[in-house]
Amino acid sequence: MAENYDVIIIGSGPGGYVAAVRASQLGLKTAIVEREHLGGICLNWGCIPTKALLRSAEVLDHANHAKDYGLVLEGKMTADVKAVVARSRGVSARLNGGVGFLMKKNKVDVIWGEAKITKPGEIVVGKSSKPVVEPQNPVPKNIKGEGTYNAKHIIIATGARPRALPGIEPDGKLIWTYFEAMKPAALPKSLIVMGSGAIGIEFASFYRSMGVDVTVVEVMPTIMPVEDVEVTAIARKQLEKRGMKILTSAKVTKIEKAADSLTAHVETADGKVQQITADRMISAVGVQGNIENLGLEAVGVKTDRGCVVIDGYGKTNIAGIYAIGDVAGPPMLAHKAEHEGVVCVEKIAGLPNVHPTDKGKVPGCTYCHPQVASVGLTEAKAKELGRDIRVGRFSFAANGKAIALGEDQGLCKVIFDKKTGELLGAHMVGAEVTELIQGFVVAMNLETTEEELMHTIFPHPTVSETMKEAVLDAYGRVLNA
Ligand SMILES: Cc1cc2nc3c(=O)[nH]c(=O)nc-3n(C[C@H](O)[C@H](O)[C@H](O)COP(=O)(O)OP(=O)(O)OC[C@H]3O[C@@H](n4cnc5c(N)ncnc54)[C@H](O)[C@@H]3O)c2cc1C
């Protein structure tokens, strides 16, 4: 007889496993189904291993600028790419094991295999179509296997996979997705990165630090197109200063492959086509939801542009079926997935005062060098929405800590509603801004105003002082510039 659960979650990425932990905390009998790797893309192929790679890049960059800090390094420090990749895979493996531990600790049953919804309240788990290839990410022990399982509530948390452009499909050899880019056997001498969203620009930054000749091709007029243009202009200048070539309003139209290199035909805004030859190309043109082979059509779950349609609590149009994380649409970020998982499960458990996920307050971080981070509206978006705004800015060049760090190229920019003083958006580029942005996220979540921020004491000397100064600048009260 099929085993009964309160909640079954399909997919153990940050959306799924966090939802499972919370469901168990709330006393719901919970199982999670996974076909490939505990922790999903985030822990195994996304957020975490890229940050490990970028940390190696950062250490290398610092070492190669040792002289700037009065330090002497005999010769040039170089990267052992195999060891860099091994470290990154090791970090992933440690966290993958951590998810297994969390499932056990929270008494969440792990079911190994590929899940399909056969009807509301029932799933069938079959053989995985994705064999585990990573020796460091083994199938956990004491798990359940193929069969039929029942649950009052089924949460789809199946994530996303790389999107491909027709005619420029990744082949795993010359054209990489993030999977191949994450563990190169050797460094290419030259690399084209198609797409300058967070994933593309992080890999471009990593490979550039490793000494690779990198060309970024972006179809939009600015890199990191969702970010504020003022911030991305500074980031672009810094990336170019590091030797990265960047083409914007430019489109890869054709690829010609040779034995161990490729030539990209790149059409620029003026209609001219230039040919760029490189050893490898990374296709980073976005991701698409994993909605296939889940039985969604048969059950009648509504999808739109490759994602499951949900309300603010993760509910689909079919009672008892929910979706969270990347498969439920943008922004496709791990913290959005986690938050949606918690909201969804708390609503299922009938907790009072559960607020729907507010996508306008999801921060975005890009860990290239220099880092970029933001929350809320860009200046252009605020204007487009007809908001009457006040804008404040503070340059890192006037911040003592940034200068002491040797990282004085950066900006903090804030956008307030002129009438109410509501903080509408914050945008940062420079050292450690991915850690700092959370200050503004908390402020926005508490619906703070300029007055409260101006009366908040920021520690000195820290780069966070740029945040207060930017707020003061919006009201003509800047102190250190
Ligand atoms: C290179 C890269 C870098 C990134 N960096 C960041 C970052 O710095 N910060 C950030 O916030 N986000 C980052 N992301 C995005 C982040 O990884 C995703 O937003 C996040 O993983 C989404 O979580 P999820 O739980 O929705 O899905 P996933 O993490 O994709 O997990 C889904 C899981 O479901 C499983 N699954 C799918 N179908 C089935 C099925 N039928 N049966 C059983 N199991 C199934 C999959 O095997 C997978 O393990 C990055 C992504 C990439 C690719």
mmCIF file of N, CA, C and O and ligand atoms in Angstrom, residues 10-16 33-37 39-42 45-47 50-51 113-115 157-160 178 182 199 202-203 287 290 293-294 324-327 332-335 337 365 367, ligand 1:
data_model
loop_
_atom_site.group_PDB
_atom_site.id
_atom_site.type_symbol
_atom_site.label_atom_id
_atom_site.label_comp_id
_atom_site.label_asym_id
_atom_site.label_seq_id
_atom_site.Cartn_x
_atom_site.Cartn_y
_atom_site.Cartn_z
ATOM 1 N N ILE A 10 8.803 17.754 -4.325
ATOM 2 C CA ILE A 10 9.589 17.191 -5.443
ATOM 3 C C ILE A 10 10.751 18.137 -5.722
ATOM 4 O O ILE A 10 10.559 19.251 -6.209
ATOM 5 N N GLY A 11 11.964 17.698 -5.389
ATOM 6 C CA GLY A 11 13.164 18.517 -5.599
ATOM 7 C C GLY A 11 13.735 19.002 -4.278
ATOM 8 O O GLY A 11 13.011 19.545 -3.452
ATOM 9 N N SER A 12 15.048 18.773 -4.099
ATOM 10 C CA SER A 12 15.668 19.097 -2.804
ATOM 11 C C SER A 12 16.637 20.264 -2.897
ATOM 12 O O SER A 12 17.625 20.327 -2.174
ATOM 13 N N GLY A 13 16.371 21.213 -3.824
ATOM 14 C CA GLY A 13 17.180 22.443 -3.869
ATOM 15 C C GLY A 13 16.863 23.312 -2.662
ATOM 16 O O GLY A 13 16.151 22.875 -1.748
ATOM 17 N N PRO A 14 17.367 24.550 -2.641
ATOM 18 C CA PRO A 14 17.124 25.413 -1.475
ATOM 19 C C PRO A 14 15.636 25.668 -1.228
ATOM 20 O O PRO A 14 15.219 25.842 -0.088
ATOM 21 N N GLY A 15 14.826 25.651 -2.303
ATOM 22 C CA GLY A 15 13.383 25.786 -2.106
ATOM 23 C C GLY A 15 12.836 24.551 -1.412
ATOM 24 O O GLY A 15 12.192 24.640 -0.357
ATOM 25 N N GLY A 16 13.134 23.389 -1.986
ATOM 26 C CA GLY A 16 12.566 22.127 -1.499
ATOM 27 C C GLY A 16 13.052 21.722 -0.124
ATOM 28 O O GLY A 16 12.255 21.399 0.764
ATOM 29 N N VAL A 33 11.500 14.242 -2.577
ATOM 30 C CA VAL A 33 11.963 13.355 -3.659
ATOM 31 C C VAL A 33 13.103 14.058 -4.394
ATOM 32 O O VAL A 33 12.993 15.238 -4.735
ATOM 33 N N GLU A 34 14.174 13.334 -4.656
ATOM 34 C CA GLU A 34 15.306 13.917 -5.381
ATOM 35 C C GLU A 34 15.843 12.873 -6.365
ATOM 36 O O GLU A 34 15.935 11.697 -6.042
ATOM 37 N N ARG A 35 16.200 13.355 -7.561
ATOM 38 C CA ARG A 35 16.649 12.411 -8.599
ATOM 39 C C ARG A 35 18.147 12.456 -8.837
ATOM 40 O O ARG A 35 18.697 11.624 -9.533
ATOM 41 N N GLU A 36 18.819 13.475 -8.298
ATOM 42 C CA GLU A 36 20.218 13.654 -8.702
ATOM 43 C C GLU A 36 21.162 14.046 -7.566
ATOM 44 O O GLU A 36 22.217 13.437 -7.380
ATOM 45 N N HIS A 37 20.809 15.103 -6.845
ATOM 46 C CA HIS A 37 21.747 15.609 -5.838
ATOM 47 C C HIS A 37 21.004 16.405 -4.776
ATOM 48 O O HIS A 37 20.285 17.337 -5.087
ATOM 49 N N GLY A 39 20.318 19.224 -2.310
ATOM 50 C CA GLY A 39 20.791 20.617 -2.336
ATOM 51 C C GLY A 39 20.564 21.287 -3.671
ATOM 52 O O GLY A 39 20.754 22.494 -3.803
ATOM 53 N N GLY A 40 20.191 20.506 -4.693
ATOM 54 C CA GLY A 40 19.822 21.084 -5.994
ATOM 55 C C GLY A 40 20.969 21.776 -6.695
ATOM 56 O O GLY A 40 22.151 21.522 -6.440
ATOM 57 N N ILE A 41 20.576 22.666 -7.610
ATOM 58 C CA ILE A 41 21.571 23.399 -8.398
ATOM 59 C C ILE A 41 22.395 24.299 -7.490
ATOM 60 O O ILE A 41 23.622 24.376 -7.598
ATOM 61 N N CYS A 42 21.726 24.972 -6.578
ATOM 62 C CA CYS A 42 22.394 25.968 -5.728
ATOM 63 C C CYS A 42 23.656 25.415 -5.061
ATOM 64 O O CYS A 42 24.737 25.975 -5.196
ATOM 65 N N TRP A 45 25.816 23.075 -8.229
ATOM 66 C CA TRP A 45 26.270 23.636 -9.511
ATOM 67 C C TRP A 45 26.017 25.130 -9.635
ATOM 68 O O TRP A 45 26.099 25.682 -10.724
ATOM 69 N N GLY A 46 25.615 25.784 -8.575
ATOM 70 C CA GLY A 46 25.226 27.189 -8.689
ATOM 71 C C GLY A 46 25.912 28.091 -7.691
ATOM 72 O O GLY A 46 27.138 28.264 -7.709
ATOM 73 N N CYS A 47 25.097 28.627 -6.780
ATOM 74 C CA CYS A 47 25.544 29.650 -5.829
ATOM 75 C C CYS A 47 26.864 29.289 -5.144
ATOM 76 O O CYS A 47 27.812 30.083 -5.135
ATOM 77 N N THR A 50 30.280 28.350 -7.334
ATOM 78 C CA THR A 50 30.809 29.552 -8.015
ATOM 79 C C THR A 50 31.489 30.467 -7.007
ATOM 80 O O THR A 50 32.501 31.077 -7.311
ATOM 81 N N LYS A 51 30.893 30.564 -5.809
ATOM 82 C CA LYS A 51 31.515 31.456 -4.820
ATOM 83 C C LYS A 51 32.871 30.904 -4.362
ATOM 84 O O LYS A 51 33.792 31.666 -4.040
ATOM 85 N N GLY A 113 14.686 9.162 -6.730
ATOM 86 C CA GLY A 113 14.145 8.811 -8.039
ATOM 87 C C GLY A 113 13.452 10.000 -8.661
ATOM 88 O O GLY A 113 13.544 11.123 -8.170
ATOM 89 N N GLU A 114 12.778 9.734 -9.778
ATOM 90 C CA GLU A 114 12.142 10.799 -10.545
ATOM 91 C C GLU A 114 10.637 10.808 -10.269
ATOM 92 O O GLU A 114 9.962 9.802 -10.516
ATOM 93 N N ALA A 115 10.119 11.926 -9.786
ATOM 94 C CA ALA A 115 8.701 11.973 -9.393
ATOM 95 C C ALA A 115 7.821 12.490 -10.504
ATOM 96 O O ALA A 115 8.217 13.356 -11.283
ATOM 97 N N ALA A 157 9.168 21.612 -6.631
ATOM 98 C CA ALA A 157 10.352 22.464 -6.399
ATOM 99 C C ALA A 157 11.486 21.944 -7.270
ATOM 100 O O ALA A 157 12.601 21.689 -6.814
ATOM 101 N N THR A 158 11.165 21.763 -8.560
ATOM 102 C CA THR A 158 12.074 21.049 -9.466
ATOM 103 C C THR A 158 13.129 21.934 -10.129
ATOM 104 O O THR A 158 13.937 21.452 -10.926
ATOM 105 N N GLY A 159 13.112 23.251 -9.838
ATOM 106 C CA GLY A 159 14.205 24.115 -10.278
ATOM 107 C C GLY A 159 14.213 24.417 -11.769
ATOM 108 O O GLY A 159 13.181 24.379 -12.446
ATOM 109 N N ALA A 160 15.402 24.685 -12.278
ATOM 110 C CA ALA A 160 15.548 25.130 -13.664
ATOM 111 C C ALA A 160 16.832 24.557 -14.257
ATOM 112 O O ALA A 160 17.662 23.983 -13.555
ATOM 113 N N TYR A 178 26.882 26.242 -17.531
ATOM 114 C CA TYR A 178 27.542 26.405 -16.232
ATOM 115 C C TYR A 178 28.080 25.090 -15.685
ATOM 116 O O TYR A 178 28.989 25.086 -14.855
ATOM 117 N N MET A 182 31.983 25.105 -14.613
ATOM 118 C CA MET A 182 32.255 24.958 -13.179
ATOM 119 C C MET A 182 33.457 24.064 -12.906
ATOM 120 O O MET A 182 34.076 24.150 -11.857
ATOM 121 N N ILE A 199 25.048 35.000 -13.816
ATOM 122 C CA ILE A 199 25.828 33.782 -14.058
ATOM 123 C C ILE A 199 26.958 34.063 -15.052
ATOM 124 O O ILE A 199 28.125 33.709 -14.812
ATOM 125 N N GLU A 202 29.722 36.442 -13.562
ATOM 126 C CA GLU A 202 30.542 35.807 -12.509
ATOM 127 C C GLU A 202 31.595 34.882 -13.142
ATOM 128 O O GLU A 202 32.757 34.888 -12.742
ATOM 129 N N PHE A 203 31.174 34.090 -14.139
ATOM 130 C CA PHE A 203 32.165 33.221 -14.799
ATOM 131 C C PHE A 203 33.195 34.063 -15.558
ATOM 132 O O PHE A 203 34.382 33.740 -15.561
ATOM 133 N N VAL A 287 17.931 30.731 -17.759
ATOM 134 C CA VAL A 287 17.516 29.370 -17.394
ATOM 135 C C VAL A 287 16.018 29.212 -17.644
ATOM 136 O O VAL A 287 15.296 30.203 -17.750
ATOM 137 N N ASN A 290 12.042 23.538 -14.906
ATOM 138 C CA ASN A 290 11.899 22.092 -15.147
ATOM 139 C C ASN A 290 10.435 21.703 -14.939
ATOM 140 O O ASN A 290 10.040 21.283 -13.847
ATOM 141 N N ASN A 293 7.675 16.312 -17.918
ATOM 142 C CA ASN A 293 7.591 14.946 -17.359
ATOM 143 C C ASN A 293 7.165 14.892 -15.893
ATOM 144 O O ASN A 293 7.553 13.993 -15.154
ATOM 145 N N LEU A 294 6.394 15.883 -15.485
ATOM 146 C CA LEU A 294 5.913 15.899 -14.102
ATOM 147 C C LEU A 294 4.426 15.576 -14.040
ATOM 148 O O LEU A 294 3.839 15.565 -12.960
ATOM 149 N N ILE A 324 7.250 26.216 -5.912
ATOM 150 C CA ILE A 324 8.135 27.213 -5.296
ATOM 151 C C ILE A 324 9.474 27.242 -6.053
ATOM 152 O O ILE A 324 9.823 26.290 -6.759
ATOM 153 N N GLY A 325 10.205 28.338 -5.886
ATOM 154 C CA GLY A 325 11.572 28.409 -6.422
ATOM 155 C C GLY A 325 11.618 28.691 -7.917
ATOM 156 O O GLY A 325 10.675 29.228 -8.499
ATOM 157 N N ASP A 326 12.706 28.298 -8.538
ATOM 158 C CA ASP A 326 12.958 28.610 -9.953
ATOM 159 C C ASP A 326 11.821 28.135 -10.862
ATOM 160 O O ASP A 326 11.484 28.808 -11.840
ATOM 161 N N VAL A 327 11.249 26.968 -10.557
ATOM 162 C CA VAL A 327 10.200 26.422 -11.437
ATOM 163 C C VAL A 327 8.940 27.295 -11.389
ATOM 164 O O VAL A 327 8.095 27.224 -12.278
ATOM 165 N N MET A 332 14.951 34.133 -10.325
ATOM 166 C CA MET A 332 15.412 32.772 -10.070
ATOM 167 C C MET A 332 16.642 32.816 -9.171
ATOM 168 O O MET A 332 17.788 32.772 -9.629
ATOM 169 N N LEU A 333 16.372 32.934 -7.892
ATOM 170 C CA LEU A 333 17.424 33.084 -6.885
ATOM 171 C C LEU A 333 17.139 32.148 -5.711
ATOM 172 O O LEU A 333 15.972 31.920 -5.360
ATOM 173 N N ALA A 334 18.206 31.673 -5.094
ATOM 174 C CA ALA A 334 18.062 30.679 -4.035
ATOM 175 C C ALA A 334 17.272 31.222 -2.838
ATOM 176 O O ALA A 334 16.421 30.523 -2.277
ATOM 177 N N HIS A 335 17.540 32.478 -2.451
ATOM 178 C CA HIS A 335 16.852 33.012 -1.262
ATOM 179 C C HIS A 335 15.374 33.233 -1.536
ATOM 180 O O HIS A 335 14.554 33.167 -0.630
ATOM 181 N N ALA A 337 13.673 31.213 -3.512
ATOM 182 C CA ALA A 337 13.155 29.837 -3.442
ATOM 183 C C ALA A 337 12.912 29.434 -1.986
ATOM 184 O O ALA A 337 11.865 28.896 -1.634
ATOM 185 N N CYS A 365 22.319 39.710 -5.894
ATOM 186 C CA CYS A 365 23.757 39.898 -5.685
ATOM 187 C C CYS A 365 24.543 39.242 -6.812
ATOM 188 O O CYS A 365 24.232 38.125 -7.214
ATOM 189 N N TYR A 367 28.551 38.311 -7.746
ATOM 190 C CA TYR A 367 29.819 38.232 -6.992
ATOM 191 C C TYR A 367 31.036 38.358 -7.897
ATOM 192 O O TYR A 367 32.076 37.761 -7.654
HETATM 193 C C1 LIG B 1 26.124 29.127 -11.917
HETATM 194 C C2 LIG B 1 24.995 29.572 -11.028
HETATM 195 C C3 LIG B 1 25.244 30.455 -10.003
HETATM 196 C C4 LIG B 1 24.202 30.874 -9.174
HETATM 197 N N1 LIG B 1 24.477 31.745 -8.164
HETATM 198 C C5 LIG B 1 23.477 32.150 -7.361
HETATM 199 C C6 LIG B 1 23.733 33.026 -6.276
HETATM 200 O O1 LIG B 1 24.871 33.444 -6.044
HETATM 201 N N2 LIG B 1 22.705 33.395 -5.500
HETATM 202 C C7 LIG B 1 21.418 32.953 -5.724
HETATM 203 O O2 LIG B 1 20.511 33.326 -4.982
HETATM 204 N N3 LIG B 1 21.151 32.127 -6.739
HETATM 205 C C8 LIG B 1 22.140 31.711 -7.558
HETATM 206 N N4 LIG B 1 21.866 30.838 -8.569
HETATM 207 C C9 LIG B 1 20.470 30.396 -8.755
HETATM 208 C C10 LIG B 1 20.114 29.279 -7.765
HETATM 209 O O3 LIG B 1 20.988 28.190 -7.949
HETATM 210 C C11 LIG B 1 18.678 28.860 -7.953
HETATM 211 O O4 LIG B 1 17.845 29.991 -7.857
HETATM 212 C C12 LIG B 1 18.255 27.842 -6.925
HETATM 213 O O5 LIG B 1 19.033 26.676 -6.980
HETATM 214 C C13 LIG B 1 16.784 27.481 -7.096
HETATM 215 O O6 LIG B 1 16.408 26.583 -6.123
HETATM 216 P P1 LIG B 1 15.222 25.552 -6.356
HETATM 217 O O7 LIG B 1 15.034 24.858 -5.055
HETATM 218 O O8 LIG B 1 14.080 26.242 -6.961
HETATM 219 O O9 LIG B 1 15.748 24.533 -7.476
HETATM 220 P P2 LIG B 1 17.093 23.719 -7.702
HETATM 221 O O10 LIG B 1 18.190 24.176 -6.839
HETATM 222 O O11 LIG B 1 17.311 23.729 -9.164
HETATM 223 O O12 LIG B 1 16.711 22.248 -7.240
HETATM 224 C C14 LIG B 1 15.760 21.498 -7.914
HETATM 225 C C15 LIG B 1 15.990 20.029 -7.612
HETATM 226 O O13 LIG B 1 14.889 19.272 -8.112
HETATM 227 C C16 LIG B 1 15.358 18.031 -8.620
HETATM 228 N N5 LIG B 1 14.359 17.530 -9.549
HETATM 229 C C17 LIG B 1 13.934 18.106 -10.704
HETATM 230 N N6 LIG B 1 12.957 17.367 -11.259
HETATM 231 C C18 LIG B 1 12.753 16.295 -10.451
HETATM 232 C C19 LIG B 1 11.860 15.179 -10.485
HETATM 233 N N7 LIG B 1 10.970 15.022 -11.450
HETATM 234 N N8 LIG B 1 11.936 14.286 -9.475
HETATM 235 C C20 LIG B 1 12.820 14.437 -8.471
HETATM 236 N N9 LIG B 1 13.681 15.468 -8.394
HETATM 237 C C21 LIG B 1 13.636 16.392 -9.359
HETATM 238 C C22 LIG B 1 16.677 18.418 -9.271
HETATM 239 O O14 LIG B 1 17.523 17.294 -9.391
HETATM 240 C C23 LIG B 1 17.218 19.453 -8.282
HETATM 241 O O15 LIG B 1 18.056 18.857 -7.316
HETATM 242 C C24 LIG B 1 22.889 30.387 -9.400
HETATM 243 C C25 LIG B 1 22.633 29.476 -10.424
HETATM 244 C C26 LIG B 1 23.675 29.079 -11.232
HETATM 245 C C27 LIG B 1 23.393 28.086 -12.323
#
